[in-house]
Amino acid sequence: LVAIWTVITAAAGAEVHRVGGSTGWTTINITADFYRDWVASQRFNVGDTLLFQYNSNFHNVVRVTHRNYNACNATTPYATWTSGNDSFLIPRPGHFYFICGFTHHCEAGQKLDVRIV
Ligand SMILES: *[C@@H]1O[C@H](CO)[C@@H](O)[C@H](O)[C@H]1NC(C)=O
Ligand SMILES: *[C@@H]1O[C@H](CO)[C@@H](O)[C@H](O)[C@H]1NC(C)=O
Ligand SMILES: *[C@@H]1O[C@H](CO)[C@@H](O)[C@H](O)[C@H]1NC(C)=O
Ligand SMILES: [Cu+2]
């Protein structure tokens, strides 16, 4: 079964998930649950890419710990991206947490919790 699954996964290829779909990575027109609902609509695998597309004048992407995700605290990140077209390759199973580091954006719902089983 594992061998078959490996073949199927390889055949399907790695996917690129544009974070937020057509809405992208933003605070405009989102509810507090917007990114949680978007995550629930996706099927993530190791090797897939999260593609954050946004206006870099108003947003960034900050990968943080679970604790700092909950606290919307961007002061001690694992990594920060600022180009407006940023890719994160999912390296392994687990939880990956991202927030926007601009003031009050995370609190407004611009935060992403991706879990890969
Ligand atoms: C936000 O939503 C409103 C109502 O659906 C829509 O008219 C407006 O174009 C949206 N704004 C953006 C930037 O998507
Ligand atoms: C943010 O996290 C850092 C490191 O964990 C901590 O030192 C700091 O006090 C936190 N800031 C707030 C406002 O909680
Ligand atoms: C954004 O990044 C993706 C993935 O690297 C790339 O395919 C795409 O061409 C880039 N788009 C722009 C506008 O730079
Ligand atoms: Cu933002």
XYZ file of N, CA, C and O in Angstrom, residues 17-26 28-30 34-35 38 41-42 51 53-54:
84
model
N -0.143 25.749 -3.647
C -1.379 26.246 -3.055
C -1.251 27.760 -2.896
O -0.434 28.236 -2.103
N -2.036 28.507 -3.676
C -2.017 29.960 -3.522
C -2.823 30.300 -2.266
O -4.047 30.079 -2.232
N -2.118 30.800 -1.248
C -2.744 31.021 0.055
C -3.900 32.008 -0.071
O -3.725 33.112 -0.604
N -5.078 31.575 0.388
C -6.272 32.414 0.309
C -6.996 32.338 -1.018
O -7.965 33.065 -1.234
N -6.516 31.483 -1.923
C -7.157 31.358 -3.230
C -7.124 32.681 -3.975
O -6.102 33.375 -3.954
N -8.226 33.051 -4.604
C -8.241 34.276 -5.410
C -8.120 35.526 -4.533
O -7.726 36.593 -5.015
N -8.435 35.382 -3.242
C -8.320 36.527 -2.330
C -6.856 36.837 -2.019
O -6.491 37.991 -1.809
N -6.021 35.809 -1.956
C -4.608 36.001 -1.650
C -4.364 36.183 -0.153
O -5.159 35.741 0.675
N -3.258 36.838 0.151
C -2.805 37.029 1.549
C -3.039 38.486 1.898
O -2.318 39.377 1.430
N -4.076 38.756 2.680
C -4.553 40.131 2.852
C -5.396 40.255 4.115
O -5.680 39.256 4.784
N -8.084 42.464 3.565
C -9.282 43.032 2.935
C -10.328 41.945 2.703
O -10.024 40.886 2.149
N -11.539 42.227 3.156
C -12.666 41.318 2.925
C -12.472 39.930 3.538
O -13.006 38.967 3.004
N -11.742 39.827 4.611
C -11.633 38.513 5.242
C -12.327 38.514 6.600
O -12.399 39.544 7.274
N -11.307 33.201 7.902
C -11.090 33.045 6.458
C -9.972 32.060 6.137
O -10.147 31.136 5.329
N -8.793 32.216 6.756
C -7.664 31.345 6.389
C -7.829 29.933 6.963
O -7.356 28.973 6.382
N -9.973 28.347 4.456
C -9.202 28.057 3.238
C -8.356 26.793 3.447
O -8.333 25.918 2.576
N -10.163 23.668 3.021
C -10.564 23.375 1.639
C -9.435 22.738 0.820
O -9.638 22.365 -0.330
N -8.248 22.638 1.428
C -7.068 22.158 0.702
C -6.640 20.768 1.180
O -6.941 20.370 2.298
N 2.110 29.358 -1.671
C 2.499 30.571 -2.394
C 1.720 31.752 -1.823
O 0.492 31.805 -1.933
N 0.869 35.490 -2.090
C 0.903 36.628 -3.008
C 0.144 37.786 -2.367
O -0.998 37.627 -1.923
N 0.801 38.937 -2.313
C 0.235 40.081 -1.573
C 0.953 41.358 -2.005
O 2.010 41.315 -2.643
